[in-house]
Amino acid sequence: MGEREVAHDPDCLFCKIVQGQIPSRKVHEDEQVYVFHDIHPWAPVHFLMVPKQHIPSFAQLGPEHAGLMGHMMTLAPRLALQEGCRPYPEGGFRIVSNTGAEGGQEVHHLHVHVMGGPRPWLRG
Ligand code: 5GP
Ligand code: ZN
């Protein structure tokens, strides 16, 4: 599915970032996902991976999203190295996805935080 057929929510911050309506520092883009640096990084490396289509959170995922999520999660380690995380096991990275109010989610467009780099980190 091309970008033009992807469903966006006009009121969603990350949909606006995906569409380039709000600027971001891009890490990676392909047909299914958009990856960009977090504006308030907790760690020396901190980027966000989002599906281009608007999915509010992990809570809405079903079997139809297995390909998309498999793609996103297998892309994460490659991009972590590309962005400066040292290799496993000395280096590595942390993957976090906040889901819902009690999960600490602030932006309601599914996203995965990928954080890494030398410690100490600002948070986490
Ligand atoms: P959440 O708490 O929903 O898991 O995380 C949302 C993340 O989005 C936060 O880490 C926050 O710094 C980041 N963020 C919020 N607004 C923007 C923005 O306009 N641009 C970028 N690049 N990141 C943002
Ligand atoms: Zn969205």
PDB file of C-alpha atoms and ligand atoms in Angstrom:
ATOM      1  CA  MET A   1       0.000   0.000   0.000  1.00  0.00           C
ATOM      2  CA  GLY A   2       1.452   3.395  -0.956  1.00  0.00           C
ATOM      3  CA  GLU A   3       1.510   6.481   1.276  1.00  0.00           C
ATOM      4  CA  ARG A   4      -1.518   7.932  -0.479  1.00  0.00           C
ATOM      5  CA  GLU A   5      -3.776   5.041   0.550  1.00  0.00           C
ATOM      6  CA  VAL A   6      -2.669   5.055   4.200  1.00  0.00           C
ATOM      7  CA  ALA A   7      -5.366   6.124   6.687  1.00  0.00           C
ATOM      8  CA  HIS A   8      -4.357   9.211   8.706  1.00  0.00           C
ATOM      9  CA  ASP A   9      -6.132  10.975  11.582  1.00  0.00           C
ATOM     10  CA  PRO A  10      -6.122  14.740  10.865  1.00  0.00           C
ATOM     11  CA  ASP A  11      -5.922  15.543  14.595  1.00  0.00           C
ATOM     12  CA  CYS A  12      -3.011  13.216  15.337  1.00  0.00           C
ATOM     13  CA  LEU A  13       0.467  14.645  15.968  1.00  0.00           C
ATOM     14  CA  PHE A  14       2.318  11.611  14.606  1.00  0.00           C
ATOM     15  CA  CYS A  15       0.086  11.429  11.496  1.00  0.00           C
ATOM     16  CA  LYS A  16       1.125  15.043  10.856  1.00  0.00           C
ATOM     17  CA  ILE A  17       4.786  14.070  11.293  1.00  0.00           C
ATOM     18  CA  VAL A  18       4.355  11.068   8.940  1.00  0.00           C
ATOM     19  CA  GLN A  19       2.846  13.371   6.322  1.00  0.00           C
ATOM     20  CA  GLY A  20       5.544  16.037   6.768  1.00  0.00           C
ATOM     21  CA  GLN A  21       3.071  18.635   8.069  1.00  0.00           C
ATOM     22  CA  ILE A  22       5.180  18.897  11.241  1.00  0.00           C
ATOM     23  CA  PRO A  23       8.953  18.689  10.744  1.00  0.00           C
ATOM     24  CA  SER A  24      10.959  15.854  12.250  1.00  0.00           C
ATOM     25  CA  ARG A  25      14.502  14.500  12.081  1.00  0.00           C
ATOM     26  CA  LYS A  26      14.017  11.412   9.953  1.00  0.00           C
ATOM     27  CA  VAL A  27      15.914   8.195  10.679  1.00  0.00           C
ATOM     28  CA  HIS A  28      14.190   5.900   8.180  1.00  0.00           C
ATOM     29  CA  GLU A  29      11.137   5.731   5.952  1.00  0.00           C
ATOM     30  CA  ASP A  30       9.588   2.972   3.877  1.00  0.00           C
ATOM     31  CA  GLU A  31       6.106   2.014   2.677  1.00  0.00           C
ATOM     32  CA  GLN A  32       4.910   0.921   6.101  1.00  0.00           C
ATOM     33  CA  VAL A  33       6.856   2.780   8.758  1.00  0.00           C
ATOM     34  CA  TYR A  34       8.301   6.192   9.579  1.00  0.00           C
ATOM     35  CA  VAL A  35      11.153   6.565  12.078  1.00  0.00           C
ATOM     36  CA  PHE A  36      12.327   9.856  13.619  1.00  0.00           C
ATOM     37  CA  HIS A  37      14.316  11.219  16.555  1.00  0.00           C
ATOM     38  CA  ASP A  38      12.395  11.916  19.757  1.00  0.00           C
ATOM     39  CA  ILE A  39      12.213  15.669  20.403  1.00  0.00           C
ATOM     40  CA  HIS A  40      13.073  15.147  24.113  1.00  0.00           C
ATOM     41  CA  PRO A  41      15.602  12.286  24.122  1.00  0.00           C
ATOM     42  CA  TRP A  42      16.124  10.290  27.337  1.00  0.00           C
ATOM     43  CA  ALA A  43      19.250   8.618  26.033  1.00  0.00           C
ATOM     44  CA  PRO A  44      22.113   9.472  23.617  1.00  0.00           C
ATOM     45  CA  VAL A  45      20.168   7.495  20.971  1.00  0.00           C
ATOM     46  CA  HIS A  46      16.381   7.858  21.164  1.00  0.00           C
ATOM     47  CA  PHE A  47      14.150   7.450  18.162  1.00  0.00           C
ATOM     48  CA  LEU A  48      10.495   6.600  17.625  1.00  0.00           C
ATOM     49  CA  MET A  49       9.156   4.030  15.154  1.00  0.00           C
ATOM     50  CA  VAL A  50       5.565   4.492  13.980  1.00  0.00           C
ATOM     51  CA  PRO A  51       3.363   2.778  11.434  1.00  0.00           C
ATOM     52  CA  LYS A  52       2.357   5.204   8.675  1.00  0.00           C
ATOM     53  CA  GLN A  53      -1.265   4.201   9.114  1.00  0.00           C
ATOM     54  CA  HIS A  54      -3.019   5.602  12.177  1.00  0.00           C
ATOM     55  CA  ILE A  55      -3.292   2.891  14.845  1.00  0.00           C
ATOM     56  CA  PRO A  56      -3.935   4.404  18.310  1.00  0.00           C
ATOM     57  CA  SER A  57      -1.864   1.940  20.345  1.00  0.00           C
ATOM     58  CA  PHE A  58      -0.756  -1.674  20.794  1.00  0.00           C
ATOM     59  CA  ALA A  59      -4.230  -2.334  22.230  1.00  0.00           C
ATOM     60  CA  GLN A  60      -5.777  -2.109  18.745  1.00  0.00           C
ATOM     61  CA  LEU A  61      -3.422  -4.633  17.115  1.00  0.00           C
ATOM     62  CA  GLY A  62      -4.857  -7.760  15.547  1.00  0.00           C
ATOM     63  CA  PRO A  63      -3.555 -10.610  13.388  1.00  0.00           C
ATOM     64  CA  GLU A  64      -3.820  -8.360  10.327  1.00  0.00           C
ATOM     65  CA  HIS A  65      -0.980  -6.245  11.766  1.00  0.00           C
ATOM     66  CA  ALA A  66       1.477  -9.131  12.202  1.00  0.00           C
ATOM     67  CA  GLY A  67       3.406  -8.297   9.024  1.00  0.00           C
ATOM     68  CA  LEU A  68       3.656  -4.605   9.855  1.00  0.00           C
ATOM     69  CA  MET A  69       4.755  -5.213  13.445  1.00  0.00           C
ATOM     70  CA  GLY A  70       7.168  -7.952  12.422  1.00  0.00           C
ATOM     71  CA  HIS A  71       8.714  -5.535   9.965  1.00  0.00           C
ATOM     72  CA  MET A  72       8.941  -2.771  12.575  1.00  0.00           C
ATOM     73  CA  MET A  73      10.473  -4.920  15.293  1.00  0.00           C
ATOM     74  CA  THR A  74      13.051  -6.564  13.026  1.00  0.00           C
ATOM     75  CA  LEU A  75      14.035  -3.146  11.662  1.00  0.00           C
ATOM     76  CA  ALA A  76      14.708  -1.795  15.186  1.00  0.00           C
ATOM     77  CA  PRO A  77      18.104  -3.478  15.778  1.00  0.00           C
ATOM     78  CA  ARG A  78      19.424  -2.403  12.389  1.00  0.00           C
ATOM     79  CA  LEU A  79      18.439   1.223  12.958  1.00  0.00           C
ATOM     80  CA  ALA A  80      19.801   1.138  16.525  1.00  0.00           C
ATOM     81  CA  LEU A  81      23.256   0.233  15.174  1.00  0.00           C
ATOM     82  CA  GLN A  82      22.933   2.771  12.367  1.00  0.00           C
ATOM     83  CA  GLU A  83      22.156   5.502  14.917  1.00  0.00           C
ATOM     84  CA  GLY A  84      25.143   4.734  17.110  1.00  0.00           C
ATOM     85  CA  CYS A  85      24.183   2.024  19.587  1.00  0.00           C
ATOM     86  CA  ARG A  86      27.115  -0.307  20.207  1.00  0.00           C
ATOM     87  CA  PRO A  87      26.673  -3.958  19.269  1.00  0.00           C
ATOM     88  CA  TYR A  88      25.146  -6.555  21.596  1.00  0.00           C
ATOM     89  CA  PRO A  89      26.031  -7.632  24.233  1.00  0.00           C
ATOM     90  CA  GLU A  90      28.253  -4.738  25.419  1.00  0.00           C
ATOM     91  CA  GLY A  91      26.038  -2.129  23.813  1.00  0.00           C
ATOM     92  CA  GLY A  92      22.437  -2.860  22.970  1.00  0.00           C
ATOM     93  CA  PHE A  93      19.305  -0.795  23.324  1.00  0.00           C
ATOM     94  CA  ARG A  94      15.940  -0.624  25.073  1.00  0.00           C
ATOM     95  CA  ILE A  95      12.583  -0.939  23.321  1.00  0.00           C
ATOM     96  CA  VAL A  96       9.524   0.541  25.074  1.00  0.00           C
ATOM     97  CA  SER A  97       5.940   1.058  24.009  1.00  0.00           C
ATOM     98  CA  ASN A  98       3.648   2.955  26.385  1.00  0.00           C
ATOM     99  CA  THR A  99       0.023   1.910  25.924  1.00  0.00           C
ATOM    100  CA  GLY A 100      -2.971   3.717  27.424  1.00  0.00           C
ATOM    101  CA  ALA A 101      -3.143   6.090  30.370  1.00  0.00           C
ATOM    102  CA  GLU A 102      -1.790   3.622  32.908  1.00  0.00           C
ATOM    103  CA  GLY A 103       0.901   2.606  30.437  1.00  0.00           C
ATOM    104  CA  GLY A 104       2.043   6.240  30.312  1.00  0.00           C
ATOM    105  CA  GLN A 105       1.048   6.884  26.685  1.00  0.00           C
ATOM    106  CA  GLU A 106       0.903  10.564  25.744  1.00  0.00           C
ATOM    107  CA  VAL A 107       0.630  10.451  21.956  1.00  0.00           C
ATOM    108  CA  HIS A 108      -2.160   8.172  20.770  1.00  0.00           C
ATOM    109  CA  HIS A 109      -0.555   6.896  17.579  1.00  0.00           C
ATOM    110  CA  LEU A 110       1.211   3.564  18.111  1.00  0.00           C
ATOM    111  CA  HIS A 111       4.933   4.090  18.573  1.00  0.00           C
ATOM    112  CA  VAL A 112       7.952   2.193  19.765  1.00  0.00           C
ATOM    113  CA  HIS A 113      10.751   4.029  21.586  1.00  0.00           C
ATOM    114  CA  VAL A 114      14.242   2.741  20.800  1.00  0.00           C
ATOM    115  CA  MET A 115      16.842   4.049  23.249  1.00  0.00           C
ATOM    116  CA  GLY A 116      20.521   3.340  23.627  1.00  0.00           C
ATOM    117  CA  GLY A 117      24.046   4.688  23.859  1.00  0.00           C
ATOM    118  CA  PRO A 118      26.486   5.157  26.733  1.00  0.00           C
ATOM    119  CA  ARG A 119      25.061   5.564  30.243  1.00  0.00           C
ATOM    120  CA  PRO A 120      24.032   7.415  32.310  1.00  0.00           C
ATOM    121  CA  TRP A 121      20.814   8.359  30.536  1.00  0.00           C
ATOM    122  CA  LEU A 122      18.592  11.284  31.413  1.00  0.00           C
ATOM    123  CA  ARG A 123      15.808   8.814  32.340  1.00  0.00           C
ATOM    124  CA  GLY A 124      15.341   5.075  32.398  1.00  0.00           C
TER     125      GLY A 124
HETATM  126  P1  5GP B   1       4.651   8.484  24.834  1.00  0.00           P
HETATM  127  O1  5GP B   1       4.698   9.087  26.212  1.00  0.00           O
HETATM  128  O2  5GP B   1       3.316   8.697  24.167  1.00  0.00           O
HETATM  129  O3  5GP B   1       5.127   7.068  24.787  1.00  0.00           O
HETATM  130  O4  5GP B   1       5.772   9.224  24.023  1.00  0.00           O
HETATM  131  C1  5GP B   1       5.594  10.279  23.162  1.00  0.00           C
HETATM  132  C2  5GP B   1       6.972  10.743  22.766  1.00  0.00           C
HETATM  133  O5  5GP B   1       6.840  11.630  21.680  1.00  0.00           O
HETATM  134  C3  5GP B   1       7.712  11.515  23.874  1.00  0.00           C
HETATM  135  O6  5GP B   1       8.947  10.866  24.156  1.00  0.00           O
HETATM  136  C4  5GP B   1       7.921  12.908  23.286  1.00  0.00           C
HETATM  137  O7  5GP B   1       9.173  13.484  23.603  1.00  0.00           O
HETATM  138  C5  5GP B   1       7.781  12.656  21.789  1.00  0.00           C
HETATM  139  N1  5GP B   1       7.241  13.806  21.063  1.00  0.00           N
HETATM  140  C6  5GP B   1       6.146  14.532  21.410  1.00  0.00           C
HETATM  141  N2  5GP B   1       5.925  15.498  20.500  1.00  0.00           N
HETATM  142  C7  5GP B   1       6.895  15.364  19.558  1.00  0.00           C
HETATM  143  C8  5GP B   1       7.185  16.082  18.358  1.00  0.00           C
HETATM  144  O8  5GP B   1       6.514  17.042  17.966  1.00  0.00           O
HETATM  145  N3  5GP B   1       8.267  15.673  17.648  1.00  0.00           N
HETATM  146  C9  5GP B   1       9.046  14.614  18.049  1.00  0.00           C
HETATM  147  N4  5GP B   1      10.081  14.296  17.276  1.00  0.00           N
HETATM  148  N5  5GP B   1       8.789  13.916  19.166  1.00  0.00           N
HETATM  149  C10 5GP B   1       7.730  14.290  19.915  1.00  0.00           C
HETATM  150 ZN    ZN B   2      -1.905   9.082  13.893  1.00  0.00          ZN
END
